[in-house]
Amino acid sequence: MSRSKRSSSTTISRPPPAGSEADPPPETPARLSPAAGSLPGPAAGFPDPAAGPAALAAGSPDAALAAGAFPAVLAAAAAAAPTGIVIADPTLPDCPIIFANPAFHRITGYPPEAVIGRNCRFLQGPGTDPAALATIRAAVREARPLDIRLVNYRRDGRRFVNELHLSPVFGPDGALRHILGIQHDVTERVAAEQAARTATRAAERARRAAERASEEKSEFLAFMSHEVRTPLNGVLGTLSLLTDTTLDAEQRAYVDTARRCGDTLLWTVNEILDLSRIEAGRLVLEEIAFDLDQPVRDVLALQAAAAAEKGIGLCARIDPGLPKRVVGDPQRLRQVLMNLADNAVKFTAAGAVEIRLARFADRLVVEVQDSGCGISPSLRRRLFQRFQQADSGTARRHGGSGLGLMICRRLVGLMGGTIAVESEAGAGSVFRFDLPLVAAVDQPAGPSPALLVPDAPAPPAPRRPPDGASRGRLLLAEDGEASQLVAAAMLRRAGFAVDLVTDGVEAVAAAARGSYDVILMDVRMPGLDGYAATARIRALPGEAALVPILAFTAAAMPGDVERCLAAGMDGHLPKPVDREALVGTVAALMERRPRRPAPGPEPGPAHSLLDRATLEELRGALGPGRLPDLIAIFVAETEARLGRLLAAPALPVLEEEAHSLQAAAGTFGAAALREAALALEAASRAGDRARADSLLAALPGLVERSLAALTRAAGQAAEARS
């Protein structure tokens, strides 16, 4: 390559400087052998401070550096700089280094005699990126500045990361005269950055692994819940049926013992599932208005037999100053009370158990006091931890998993309260918890009851098969032989006619052929599952699509109830189920559905879809004759909104449309449609696309049924007006 002359050209094509290519150093010309660490002289084209500020600002090389203090200052600055400084001359063959400061020699390990006159390629090695070298060559060729990182090598072969800044220096004619390179050894910084990235990736992998483990745990618990509940349903149901047969005293004692063991196992399964929900953050609390004394009454009723059997007293006292109706989660309040009362009765051999509810400022304070064996100080300190019981003898005598009090602590905490215990060994115990007290708006007249006592447990009433007409015709879709046998026997003994099918395809065919009052649908069946079967039934023509469908399933994990309702079912009854709950739920669904007239072409309104009370309130508020017109507007708007929802827009749009739909549906009493829209809104807000799509798939059928029911209601209103 020929040497370029200094001319008026603004760029020259030269091999790159620092970190480019490595050849043996050429013979050093006289001008390339300054003293180590000395800056280039006047011929190098550096500005002369004596030329004045303008010349300095322009970088003018017209005057040589003054022989005074300024060159010495520059030399001292370059020598003291902690960063490597190197100057190469692109006007000479191979763009040799003509200056390097002490920091450059310290970083690279090369002495001055091994640097001056050489191209910077001697710093390269196997780890130097060819792409970085190409970038450097392009910057030199185009005479432009560059900041880049690349791997270079020290004289002893150790690699380092060079953060390099290149800057071109031009002569008065605009031609490139020098390349100034400033380098930093950033090896430690790059290692720290890499370590931080590695740690971040590891943390992200750990987070994803934890999420997968949590999901797998939830799936496992859902599976095991189903697998345990299904045989339990057969066991407890069969024992319940046995109690209706003629048994002698010994046989009845065996049946009662077996049933108590089954109930204990079911209680333990429920505790494990509750703990799993809490730890996974999937336990959702309700915020509804309820009668404050109702959970207390429920607990007294459930504990009455055990207290009577032990001959101990059981009562509850409620401060009359408390509101009769409050806002909160009655199910979880009942669960905490039940755990505490069950323990109190279990550990009390004589005396009494008393539940007290009082008010302290804006808090509800609940106490459960017993006269039992008490708790030692050492146990009190760890009482609310998992698997804690008084001792192994206690566990053998009284049973239990040791999870109840820990679940109470977690539930009370979720509800915004705290729980504590006061006790002495041999002197009884007082468990106390407090919760926020929020009075409901709708307060009934009259004082709250001051004292509650359970009714004396009555012997079970003899049951006999009905001797009259059937109470109704039911379809039971259940593939488990034991569950099918037990449920059918319970329902038939209660007076229902029951048809049996074993999968979803048979259920759809039977629903299309027959005329049923209620369909009980297992959700996990071979072939067509209960969700898909429900969707097909809802798509049937005429009244067959409107029959109430009750999910009768061992699926009892978070989200199972919502999924059943979103699929078009009208209720959810988890297995194992007792006879009273099964018969009562079926009867309630039948009461919500209008009775079919003996021969009547037009079915009545679908009460399972509509809230008639809301419709009547709306009719009264609007005045005579206006409800049918507004229902017609709602029908048209809902059909248009359904089209927008099914266009599968982004989740924020789905959330907005679902919110509008639930509000409008609630106004017109379309209760089932409102619940489905609320579920869709929640899924969209949570970013759960899969669940949102699942809810969307079930929405058209529900909209069709709801609008049909509203249209019939509008027609009836118009007829009543005429």
XYZ file of C-alpha atoms in Angstrom:
722
model
C 0.000 0.000 0.000
C 1.495 3.330 -1.030
C 1.974 6.114 1.450
C -0.561 8.918 1.173
C 0.759 12.425 0.878
C -0.579 15.211 3.022
C -2.963 16.945 0.704
C -6.268 18.741 0.670
C -8.279 15.496 0.759
C -10.506 15.164 3.813
C -10.147 11.393 4.300
C -7.514 8.794 3.656
C -7.821 5.052 3.348
C -5.518 3.465 5.883
C -5.387 0.253 7.910
C -7.040 0.702 11.336
C -5.285 1.708 14.532
C -5.632 0.222 18.008
C -6.947 -3.318 18.076
C -6.918 -3.870 14.306
C -4.270 -6.152 12.764
C -0.870 -7.560 13.841
C 2.323 -7.583 11.777
C 5.922 -7.292 12.918
C 6.818 -3.639 13.561
C 8.305 -1.896 10.553
C 11.652 -0.145 10.773
C 10.960 2.943 12.823
C 11.647 6.211 11.009
C 13.443 8.915 12.893
C 10.211 10.789 13.465
C 8.712 7.720 15.191
C 11.217 7.546 18.011
C 10.343 10.245 20.501
C 11.119 9.780 24.129
C 8.711 7.457 25.867
C 5.644 9.360 26.976
C 6.452 12.485 24.993
C 3.808 14.116 22.838
C 4.325 14.698 19.098
C 6.119 17.935 18.263
C 4.998 20.823 16.074
C 5.183 18.788 12.908
C 2.502 16.517 14.343
C -0.141 19.146 13.657
C -1.285 19.847 17.208
C -2.502 23.368 18.073
C -0.233 26.038 19.447
C -1.706 27.771 22.511
C 0.191 30.909 21.496
C -1.942 31.099 18.364
C -4.826 32.311 20.511
C -8.234 30.967 21.548
C -9.596 30.903 18.010
C -6.791 28.695 16.771
C -7.152 26.415 19.770
C -10.911 26.166 19.317
C -10.492 25.277 15.673
C -7.733 22.812 16.403
C -5.452 24.763 14.046
C -2.067 23.103 13.464
C -0.603 26.166 11.765
C 1.830 27.075 14.572
C 4.104 24.694 16.378
C 3.617 24.011 20.036
C 5.291 26.714 22.076
C 8.475 25.689 23.763
C 7.124 27.004 27.033
C 4.985 25.471 29.749
C 2.055 24.231 27.671
C 3.806 21.196 26.097
C 5.094 20.251 29.535
C 1.562 20.476 30.962
C 0.223 18.295 28.149
C 2.981 15.768 28.683
C 2.341 15.711 32.441
C -1.415 15.288 31.888
C -0.907 12.421 29.462
C 1.591 10.792 31.812
C -0.732 11.095 34.813
C -3.918 10.023 33.027
C -5.312 6.714 34.385
C -6.619 5.810 30.937
C -4.510 4.593 28.063
C -3.769 7.228 25.398
C -2.332 6.269 22.039
C -1.784 8.315 18.864
C -1.381 6.694 15.452
C -0.346 8.290 12.169
C -2.584 7.218 9.272
C -0.370 9.094 6.796
C 2.429 6.556 7.312
C 2.446 2.972 6.059
C 0.471 0.605 8.319
C -0.793 3.476 10.524
C 1.906 3.081 13.206
C 1.699 4.244 16.803
C 3.724 7.415 17.334
C 2.804 8.037 20.969
C 1.588 5.969 23.945
C 1.277 7.170 27.537
C 2.350 5.231 30.658
C -1.208 4.031 31.365
C -1.279 2.345 27.950
C 1.967 0.498 28.786
C 0.605 -0.400 32.242
C -2.679 -1.760 30.847
C -1.133 -3.754 28.009
C 2.165 -4.739 29.619
C 4.118 -3.673 26.533
C 7.131 -1.341 27.031
C 7.580 1.716 24.763
C 10.132 0.027 22.527
C 7.587 -2.735 21.781
C 4.841 -0.227 20.913
C 6.178 2.812 19.058
C 6.205 2.290 15.302
C 3.876 -0.713 15.348
C 0.273 -1.069 14.256
C -2.066 -1.824 17.137
C -2.880 -5.264 15.804
C -0.346 -6.766 18.222
C -3.085 -6.366 20.859
C -5.389 -8.779 19.033
C -5.918 -12.452 19.759
C -8.308 -15.354 19.199
C -11.079 -13.692 21.203
C -11.053 -10.413 19.285
C -14.289 -9.979 17.359
C -13.694 -9.574 13.592
C -16.862 -7.502 13.365
C -15.413 -5.005 15.864
C -12.246 -4.747 13.778
C -14.298 -4.095 10.659
C -16.162 -1.332 12.476
C -12.865 0.278 13.534
C -11.491 0.136 9.993
C -14.645 1.773 8.647
C -14.426 4.589 11.223
C -10.801 5.308 10.304
C -11.549 5.146 6.628
C -14.449 7.580 7.002
C -12.560 9.762 9.511
C -15.314 9.675 12.106
C -15.235 9.166 15.889
C -16.120 5.783 17.362
C -16.868 4.253 20.758
C -16.575 0.473 20.890
C -15.741 -2.441 23.177
C -13.502 -5.284 22.034
C -11.313 -7.991 23.516
C -7.569 -7.267 23.457
C -4.622 -9.185 24.903
C -1.826 -8.152 27.237
C 1.805 -9.004 26.610
C 1.536 -12.001 28.992
C -1.397 -13.384 27.006
C -4.153 -12.432 29.440
C -7.209 -10.984 27.777
C -8.903 -7.750 28.793
C -11.957 -5.850 27.623
C -10.929 -2.587 25.995
C -13.490 0.234 25.970
C -12.006 2.248 23.112
C -12.779 5.778 21.959
C -11.294 6.820 18.588
C -11.171 10.436 17.486
C -9.770 11.735 14.143
C -7.424 14.776 14.116
C -7.428 16.893 10.934
C -4.807 19.203 9.431
C -5.373 22.772 8.178
C -6.164 21.423 4.729
C -8.893 19.168 6.146
C -6.899 15.995 5.633
C -6.765 13.311 8.312
C -3.449 13.621 10.181
C -3.733 11.560 13.344
C -5.962 9.037 15.095
C -6.298 9.593 18.842
C -7.235 6.480 20.809
C -8.324 6.508 24.455
C -8.774 3.127 26.090
C -10.172 1.894 29.400
C -9.701 -1.559 30.866
C -13.325 -2.428 31.742
C -12.766 -6.145 32.299
C -14.048 -6.072 35.879
C -17.029 -3.904 34.960
C -17.975 -6.257 32.112
C -17.594 -9.249 34.438
C -19.857 -7.557 36.988
C -22.410 -6.741 34.298
C -22.292 -10.324 33.060
C -22.665 -11.615 36.616
C -25.657 -9.328 37.130
C -27.222 -10.547 33.882
C -26.544 -14.137 34.858
C -28.083 -13.564 38.284
C -31.100 -11.895 36.705
C -31.559 -14.787 34.294
C -31.141 -17.274 37.130
C -33.709 -15.402 39.219
C -36.097 -15.354 36.269
C -35.589 -19.082 35.719
C -36.179 -19.684 39.422
C -39.316 -17.550 39.313
C -40.644 -19.450 36.310
C -39.746 -22.745 37.949
C -41.568 -21.693 41.124
C -44.603 -20.689 39.094
C -44.531 -24.011 37.255
C -44.161 -25.853 40.549
C -47.095 -23.917 41.992
C -49.192 -24.683 38.930
C -48.209 -28.345 39.050
C -49.017 -28.423 42.767
C -52.428 -26.893 42.104
C -53.069 -29.334 39.262
C -51.987 -32.227 41.467
C -54.236 -31.073 44.297
C -57.136 -30.621 41.889
C -56.579 -34.142 40.585
C -56.184 -35.641 44.051
C -59.179 -33.706 45.323
C -61.272 -35.247 42.569
C -59.798 -38.701 43.118
C -60.378 -38.575 46.898
C -63.788 -36.923 46.818
C -65.239 -39.337 44.273
C -64.801 -42.511 46.382
C -65.675 -40.544 49.521
C -68.952 -39.648 47.865
C -69.641 -43.352 47.401
C -68.602 -44.245 50.945
C -70.510 -41.502 52.766
C -73.509 -41.767 50.475
C -73.762 -45.520 50.970
C -73.492 -45.101 54.733
C -76.241 -42.498 54.600
C -78.449 -44.915 52.696
C -77.649 -47.663 55.189
C -79.024 -45.563 58.028
C -82.426 -45.725 56.305
C -82.472 -49.500 56.472
C -83.417 -51.714 59.381
C -80.332 -51.996 61.561
C -79.842 -53.461 65.000
C -77.941 -51.490 67.633
C -74.575 -53.087 66.857
C -74.925 -52.515 63.118
C -75.970 -48.901 63.611
C -72.929 -48.320 65.832
C -70.680 -49.658 63.074
C -72.343 -47.421 60.486
C -72.076 -44.359 62.734
C -68.374 -45.050 63.368
C -67.679 -45.445 59.663
C -69.535 -42.245 58.884
C -67.623 -40.276 61.508
C -64.350 -41.544 60.046
C -65.486 -40.529 56.563
C -66.485 -37.078 57.788
C -63.075 -36.678 59.446
C -61.320 -37.638 56.229
C -63.418 -35.161 54.265
C -62.621 -32.427 56.806
C -58.891 -33.143 56.419
C -59.103 -33.049 52.615
C -60.869 -29.694 52.812
C -58.234 -28.317 55.212
C -55.409 -29.332 52.872
C -57.163 -27.740 49.909
C -57.820 -24.541 51.870
C -54.177 -24.348 52.914
C -53.099 -24.848 49.310
C -55.412 -22.071 48.121
C -54.142 -19.690 50.788
C -50.463 -20.385 50.119
C -50.976 -20.051 46.357
C -52.751 -16.717 46.859
C -55.864 -18.094 45.177
C -58.301 -17.824 48.049
C -60.795 -15.116 47.112
C -62.834 -13.556 49.912
C -66.423 -12.487 49.410
C -67.716 -9.047 50.336
C -71.454 -9.540 50.761
C -74.103 -8.528 53.273
C -75.219 -11.270 55.678
C -76.921 -11.759 59.032
C -74.183 -11.733 61.662
C -75.892 -14.344 63.795
C -76.304 -16.870 60.956
C -72.748 -18.274 60.957
C -73.017 -18.557 64.742
C -76.315 -20.450 64.464
C -74.782 -22.768 61.873
C -71.839 -23.602 64.134
C -74.097 -24.222 67.126
C -76.260 -26.558 65.064
C -73.257 -28.509 63.791
C -71.648 -28.849 67.245
C -74.836 -29.532 69.201
C -74.726 -33.323 68.893
C -71.055 -33.584 69.946
C -71.637 -31.291 72.947
C -74.757 -33.195 73.998
C -72.937 -36.518 73.685
C -70.234 -35.254 76.103
C -72.771 -33.634 78.421
C -71.279 -30.133 78.175
C -73.038 -26.821 77.655
C -72.919 -24.911 74.361
C -74.210 -21.387 73.755
C -73.446 -18.065 72.088
C -73.854 -14.483 73.321
C -74.131 -11.585 70.866
C -73.804 -7.969 71.992
C -77.143 -6.243 71.229
C -75.170 -3.186 70.114
C -73.809 -5.038 67.099
C -75.505 -4.479 63.732
C -77.717 -7.370 62.689
C -76.340 -7.369 59.147
C -72.689 -6.857 58.253
C -70.544 -6.971 55.125
C -67.861 -9.633 54.758
C -67.330 -13.299 53.967
C -69.833 -15.385 55.945
C -68.377 -18.686 54.752
C -64.880 -17.913 56.045
C -66.210 -16.460 59.314
C -68.189 -19.674 59.760
C -65.072 -21.726 58.980
C -62.972 -19.968 61.640
C -65.767 -20.244 64.201
C -66.276 -23.902 63.337
C -62.587 -24.708 63.800
C -62.418 -22.952 67.162
C -65.725 -24.362 68.430
C -64.836 -27.869 67.259
C -61.537 -27.710 69.158
C -63.273 -26.310 72.232
C -65.866 -29.096 72.319
C -63.224 -31.711 71.510
C -60.919 -30.699 74.383
C -63.624 -30.027 77.003
C -64.621 -32.973 79.152
C -66.897 -31.082 81.559
C -68.347 -27.604 81.841
C -69.314 -25.521 78.828
C -68.230 -23.867 75.597
C -69.352 -20.298 74.956
C -69.069 -18.162 71.816
C -69.168 -14.390 72.363
C -69.478 -11.588 69.812
C -68.899 -7.987 70.925
C -68.007 -4.601 69.509
C -64.846 -2.637 70.225
C -64.745 0.678 68.322
C -64.947 -0.284 64.653
C -63.922 -3.917 65.227
C -65.895 -7.107 65.707
C -64.366 -9.119 68.556
C -65.152 -12.849 68.679
C -64.235 -15.105 71.592
C -64.570 -18.870 71.989
C -64.131 -19.899 75.623
C -63.989 -23.434 76.979
C -63.433 -25.071 80.357
C -61.206 -27.773 78.930
C -57.698 -29.008 79.582
C -55.939 -25.754 78.687
C -52.674 -25.225 76.829
C -49.132 -25.117 78.197
C -46.957 -22.010 77.600
C -44.534 -23.937 75.374
C -47.329 -25.055 73.064
C -48.994 -21.624 72.986
C -45.875 -20.162 71.346
C -46.182 -22.515 68.362
C -49.914 -23.138 68.401
C -50.764 -21.370 65.145
C -48.072 -23.147 63.137
C -48.857 -26.063 60.875
C -49.154 -29.620 62.223
C -49.076 -28.465 65.857
C -51.008 -30.364 68.527
C -50.651 -30.623 72.265
C -48.848 -33.975 72.154
C -49.019 -37.343 70.452
C -51.526 -38.566 73.024
C -53.817 -35.665 72.184
C -53.578 -36.518 68.503
C -54.494 -40.132 69.206
C -57.427 -39.250 71.466
C -58.927 -36.367 69.518
C -57.629 -36.722 65.966
C -57.110 -33.800 63.637
C -54.420 -32.806 61.169
C -52.877 -29.957 63.143
C -53.759 -27.550 60.330
C -56.951 -26.007 61.690
C -55.496 -23.232 63.845
C -52.912 -22.272 61.250
C -55.708 -21.970 58.667
C -57.684 -19.861 61.165
C -54.707 -17.521 61.567
C -54.270 -17.166 57.806
C -58.002 -16.644 57.180
C -58.322 -14.049 59.934
C -55.274 -12.268 58.534
C -56.758 -12.255 55.035
C -59.945 -10.746 56.462
C -57.949 -7.940 58.106
C -57.770 -9.201 61.671
C -55.594 -10.910 64.267
C -56.052 -13.998 66.443
C -54.621 -14.876 69.856
C -55.146 -17.285 72.729
C -55.191 -17.007 76.525
C -54.863 -20.283 78.383
C -53.378 -22.133 81.301
C -52.905 -25.851 81.553
C -55.924 -27.316 83.350
C -57.863 -24.020 83.388
C -59.459 -23.794 79.966
C -58.760 -21.495 77.034
C -60.083 -18.364 75.348
C -59.422 -17.949 71.631
C -60.024 -14.389 70.495
C -59.957 -12.794 67.050
C -61.032 -9.422 65.721
C -62.229 -8.323 62.283
C -63.194 -5.021 60.668
C -66.836 -4.266 61.451
C -68.730 -2.960 58.434
C -72.473 -2.606 58.889
C -74.664 -3.422 55.906
C -76.884 -0.691 54.528
C -80.055 -2.772 54.817
C -80.535 -3.205 58.578
C -83.701 -5.040 59.678
C -85.694 -3.601 62.535
C -85.470 -5.030 66.019
C -82.603 -5.850 68.387
C -80.055 -8.583 67.773
C -80.542 -11.776 69.778
C -78.542 -11.677 72.997
C -78.305 -15.430 73.669
C -78.300 -18.324 71.239
C -78.476 -21.984 72.193
C -78.615 -24.897 69.782
C -81.791 -26.837 69.385
C -81.687 -30.227 70.992
C -80.536 -32.701 68.367
C -83.541 -34.652 67.234
C -83.357 -38.278 66.184
C -83.371 -38.698 62.436
C -86.871 -38.866 61.027
C -87.745 -42.174 59.452
C -87.585 -41.997 55.682
C -89.778 -43.968 53.357
C -90.071 -44.080 49.631
C -92.767 -41.795 48.286
C -96.080 -43.433 47.643
C -97.513 -40.736 45.409
C -96.625 -39.011 42.192
C -92.996 -38.176 41.445
C -91.695 -34.795 42.660
C -90.047 -34.303 39.292
C -88.049 -35.952 36.539
C -84.267 -35.741 36.705
C -81.395 -36.722 34.416
C -78.185 -37.828 36.154
C -75.062 -37.808 33.951
C -72.392 -39.640 35.972
C -69.767 -42.152 34.831
C -68.774 -43.369 38.303
C -70.788 -46.438 39.228
C -70.677 -45.815 42.984
C -71.565 -42.114 42.708
C -74.329 -42.950 40.252
C -75.802 -45.602 42.533
C -75.682 -43.397 45.638
C -77.069 -40.216 44.056
C -79.842 -42.056 42.226
C -80.876 -43.859 45.414
C -80.937 -40.618 47.434
C -83.009 -38.810 44.827
C -85.428 -41.687 44.271
C -86.006 -42.036 48.000
C -86.818 -38.328 48.061
C -89.517 -38.900 45.449
C -87.798 -38.007 42.164
C -87.819 -40.042 38.981
C -84.212 -40.411 37.809
C -82.832 -41.387 34.383
C -79.162 -42.372 34.195
C -76.515 -41.773 31.508
C -72.760 -42.274 31.714
C -71.223 -39.701 29.368
C -71.786 -36.299 27.794
C -72.982 -37.596 24.421
C -75.727 -39.638 26.089
C -76.649 -36.642 28.252
C -77.165 -34.380 25.218
C -79.224 -37.039 23.443
C -81.387 -37.650 26.530
C -81.913 -33.911 27.068
C -83.036 -33.539 23.444
C -85.474 -36.468 23.724
C -86.851 -36.032 27.201
C -88.441 -33.329 29.266
C -86.466 -32.957 32.493
C -86.918 -30.648 35.432
C -83.205 -30.673 36.360
C -80.059 -32.239 34.885
C -77.256 -33.246 37.269
C -74.012 -33.146 35.293
C -70.630 -34.569 36.258
C -67.941 -32.447 34.599
C -65.331 -35.178 34.095
C -66.720 -37.899 31.871
C -65.226 -39.917 29.021
C -65.700 -38.641 25.504
C -67.700 -35.448 25.868
C -67.161 -33.803 29.264
C -69.787 -31.966 31.276
C -68.762 -28.496 30.084
C -69.076 -29.391 26.409
C -72.280 -31.341 27.026
C -73.806 -28.315 28.759
C -72.871 -26.074 25.833
C -74.599 -28.462 23.418
C -77.698 -28.692 25.586
C -77.897 -24.899 25.746
C -77.822 -24.866 21.938
C -80.822 -27.229 21.634
C -84.055 -25.787 20.262
C -87.011 -24.897 22.436
C -87.446 -25.619 26.108
C -84.764 -28.312 26.196
C -82.140 -25.550 26.209
C -83.601 -23.922 29.316
C -83.569 -26.861 31.736
C -81.556 -26.080 34.902
C -78.208 -27.911 34.956
C -76.469 -28.617 38.261
C -72.757 -29.424 38.273
C -72.466 -32.558 40.401
C -68.723 -33.002 40.651
C -65.691 -33.664 42.803
C -63.955 -30.652 41.208
C -63.736 -28.204 44.104
C -60.619 -26.132 43.417
C -60.591 -22.334 42.912
C -62.187 -21.441 39.604
C -64.235 -24.643 39.276
C -67.499 -22.957 40.288
C -66.907 -20.019 37.932
C -66.038 -22.362 35.078
C -69.263 -24.308 35.589
C -71.369 -21.137 35.603
C -69.553 -19.774 32.563
C -70.283 -23.008 30.705
C -74.007 -22.430 31.202
C -74.703 -24.415 34.367
C -77.001 -23.048 37.044
C -75.261 -24.291 40.166
C -72.358 -26.304 41.593
C -72.641 -29.099 44.166
C -69.274 -30.588 45.219
C -68.859 -34.248 46.108
C -69.100 -35.851 48.520
C -72.616 -34.598 49.137
C -75.073 -35.452 51.853
C -78.661 -36.272 51.113
C -80.110 -33.034 52.493
C -77.826 -30.849 50.386
C -78.491 -32.866 47.235
C -82.257 -32.976 47.581
C -82.471 -29.374 48.783
C -80.399 -28.008 45.896
C -82.382 -29.928 43.282
C -85.669 -28.780 44.822
C -84.467 -25.157 44.852
C -83.559 -25.328 41.158
C -86.971 -26.752 40.363
C -88.679 -23.938 42.248
C -86.737 -21.350 40.251
C -87.884 -22.939 37.021
C -91.488 -22.337 35.922
C -93.746 -25.348 35.964
C -94.645 -26.706 32.581
C -98.361 -26.488 31.881
C -99.935 -29.804 31.056
C -100.308 -29.069 27.368
C -98.871 -25.606 26.778
C -97.144 -24.566 23.604
C -95.211 -21.640 25.058
C -92.884 -22.151 28.014
C -92.873 -19.642 30.821
C -90.016 -17.307 31.644
C -86.700 -18.868 32.587
C -86.399 -17.907 36.224
C -82.970 -19.538 36.419
C -81.713 -16.894 33.999
C -83.591 -13.865 35.321
C -83.881 -12.099 38.642
C -87.624 -11.486 38.717
C -87.392 -9.164 41.717
C -85.049 -6.835 39.817
C -87.383 -6.827 36.830
C -90.363 -5.984 39.011
C -88.460 -3.158 40.714
C -87.464 -1.795 37.320
C -91.027 -2.036 36.065
C -92.272 -0.103 39.079
C -89.593 2.565 38.728
C -90.236 3.103 35.019
C -93.979 3.319 35.210
C -96.630 1.529 33.148
C -95.752 0.340 29.677
C -92.097 1.349 29.470
C -90.340 -1.916 30.396
C -90.982 -3.759 27.063
C -89.541 -0.870 25.046
C -86.400 -0.698 27.173
C -85.943 -4.468 27.037
C -86.086 -4.251 23.228
C -83.317 -1.631 23.304
C -81.249 -3.779 25.680
C -81.675 -6.815 23.408
C -80.445 -4.871 20.364
C -77.494 -3.380 22.250
C -76.503 -6.744 23.707
C -76.555 -8.450 20.312
C -74.291 -5.705 18.941
C -71.987 -5.939 21.952
C -71.767 -9.720 21.564
C -70.500 -9.203 18.025
C -67.782 -6.880 19.303
C -66.791 -9.325 22.021
C -66.530 -12.256 19.613
C -64.239 -10.263 17.330
C -61.535 -11.288 19.858
C -60.108 -7.806 20.475
C -57.297 -6.964 22.858
C -57.898 -7.802 26.516
C -58.385 -4.150 27.604
C -61.209 -3.832 25.057
C -62.706 -7.121 26.254
C -62.580 -5.851 29.831
C -64.366 -2.627 28.881
C -67.072 -4.392 26.851
C -67.596 -7.041 29.550
C -67.896 -4.316 32.193
C -70.594 -2.551 30.169
C -72.395 -5.847 29.578
C -72.468 -6.841 33.246
C -73.772 -3.427 34.269
C -76.580 -3.492 31.701
C -77.436 -7.130 32.425
C -77.678 -6.379 36.135
C -80.029 -3.466 35.450
C -82.455 -5.722 33.573
C -82.185 -8.669 35.956
C -80.279 -10.950 33.552
C -78.528 -12.556 36.506
C -76.728 -15.422 34.768
C -75.516 -13.144 31.976
C -74.245 -10.627 34.521
C -72.252 -13.311 36.363
C -70.678 -14.514 33.118
C -69.781 -10.948 32.121
C -68.241 -10.320 35.544
C -66.097 -13.437 35.150
C -65.026 -12.312 31.669
C -64.186 -8.846 32.977
C -62.058 -10.315 35.778
C -60.202 -12.673 33.420
C -59.481 -9.839 30.996
C -58.250 -7.562 33.778
C -55.941 -10.339 35.024
C -54.489 -10.829 31.536
C -55.714 -14.448 31.381
C -56.348 -14.824 27.658
C -57.045 -18.565 27.816
C -59.759 -18.144 30.443
C -61.216 -15.147 28.618
C -61.448 -17.180 25.403
C -63.103 -20.044 27.297
C -65.691 -17.670 28.760
C -66.264 -16.082 25.350
C -66.955 -19.487 23.816
C -69.854 -20.049 26.226
C -71.230 -16.520 25.925
C -73.346 -16.722 22.709
C -75.572 -19.488 24.068
C -76.054 -17.698 27.374
C -76.832 -14.412 25.606
C -79.384 -16.163 23.404
C -81.123 -17.800 26.355
C -81.063 -14.640 28.457
C -82.406 -12.424 25.685
C -85.109 -14.975 24.886
C -86.172 -15.005 28.530
C -86.195 -11.195 28.665
C -88.183 -10.994 25.431
C -90.784 -13.347 26.881
C -90.867 -11.239 30.033
C -91.428 -8.144 27.890
C -94.274 -9.898 26.073
C -95.900 -10.861 29.338
C -95.560 -7.283 30.557
C -97.212 -6.003 27.385
C -100.062 -8.505 27.742
C -100.560 -7.466 31.352
C -100.727 -3.819 30.281
C -103.352 -4.531 27.615
